[in-house]
Amino acid sequence: MSGAAAVRLHLIVSGRVQGVFYRASAVSEARRLGLAGWVKNRFDGGVEIVAEGSREGLTSFRAWAEKGPRAARVESVEEGWRVATGEFSGFTIR
């Protein structure tokens, strides 16, 4: 995370997003964009993501989250923006 001040993006993704490689694809996309954080399945069938990095990288990641991998069917994405904490050293599945 270099350049401008890092920010944090919290996403709740709903739809057909479990069992379709959404988490693994999110890790690949986040790493490609130089982001840090995590992704996990939720009990309600959705996926939760916390990512930190540049606003530009997070905006691109947010756009990716709208679609996800080919087999996914995203119905909605809730988002929240915060100041980054810098607590993550990479991007992982939880």
CSV table of N, CA and C in Angstrom, one decimal, residues 8 17 21 37-39 41 50 55 60 66 76 78 86-87 94:
chain,number,residue,atom,x,y,z
A,8,ARG,N,-10.1,1.8,4.0
A,8,ARG,CA,-10.6,0.5,4.3
A,8,ARG,C,-12.0,0.4,3.7
A,17,VAL,N,-23.2,-16.6,-4.0
A,17,VAL,CA,-21.7,-16.3,-3.9
A,17,VAL,C,-21.0,-17.3,-3.1
A,21,PHE,N,-16.5,-20.3,-6.0
A,21,PHE,CA,-15.1,-19.8,-6.0
A,21,PHE,C,-15.0,-18.3,-5.8
A,37,GLY,N,-6.2,-7.6,3.5
A,37,GLY,CA,-7.5,-7.8,4.2
A,37,GLY,C,-7.9,-9.3,4.2
A,38,TRP,N,-9.2,-9.5,4.2
A,38,TRP,CA,-9.7,-10.9,4.2
A,38,TRP,C,-11.1,-11.0,3.6
A,39,VAL,N,-11.5,-12.2,3.3
A,39,VAL,CA,-12.8,-12.5,2.8
A,39,VAL,C,-13.3,-13.8,3.5
A,41,ASN,N,-17.1,-16.5,4.2
A,41,ASN,CA,-18.5,-16.8,4.1
A,41,ASN,C,-19.2,-16.4,5.3
A,50,VAL,N,-13.3,-7.4,4.0
A,50,VAL,CA,-12.6,-6.2,4.5
A,50,VAL,C,-11.3,-6.1,3.8
A,55,ARG,N,-7.5,4.1,-2.6
A,55,ARG,CA,-8.9,4.3,-3.0
A,55,ARG,C,-9.1,3.8,-4.4
A,60,SER,N,-11.7,-0.3,-7.8
A,60,SER,CA,-11.6,-1.4,-8.8
A,60,SER,C,-12.1,-2.7,-8.2
A,66,GLU,N,-19.1,-6.6,-7.7
A,66,GLU,CA,-20.4,-6.5,-8.3
A,66,GLU,C,-20.7,-7.7,-9.2
A,76,SER,N,-26.6,-8.1,-4.5
A,76,SER,CA,-26.4,-6.8,-3.9
A,76,SER,C,-25.1,-6.7,-3.2
A,78,GLU,N,-23.4,-4.3,-0.2
A,78,GLU,CA,-23.4,-3.2,0.8
A,78,GLU,C,-22.0,-2.8,1.0
A,86,GLY,N,-4.2,-0.6,8.9
A,86,GLY,CA,-2.9,-1.1,8.6
A,86,GLY,C,-2.6,-2.4,9.3
A,87,GLU,N,-3.6,-3.1,9.7
A,87,GLU,CA,-3.4,-4.3,10.5
A,87,GLU,C,-3.2,-5.6,9.7
A,94,ARG,N,-10.8,-16.3,5.5
A,94,ARG,CA,-11.0,-16.6,6.9
A,94,ARG,C,-12.0,-17.7,7.0
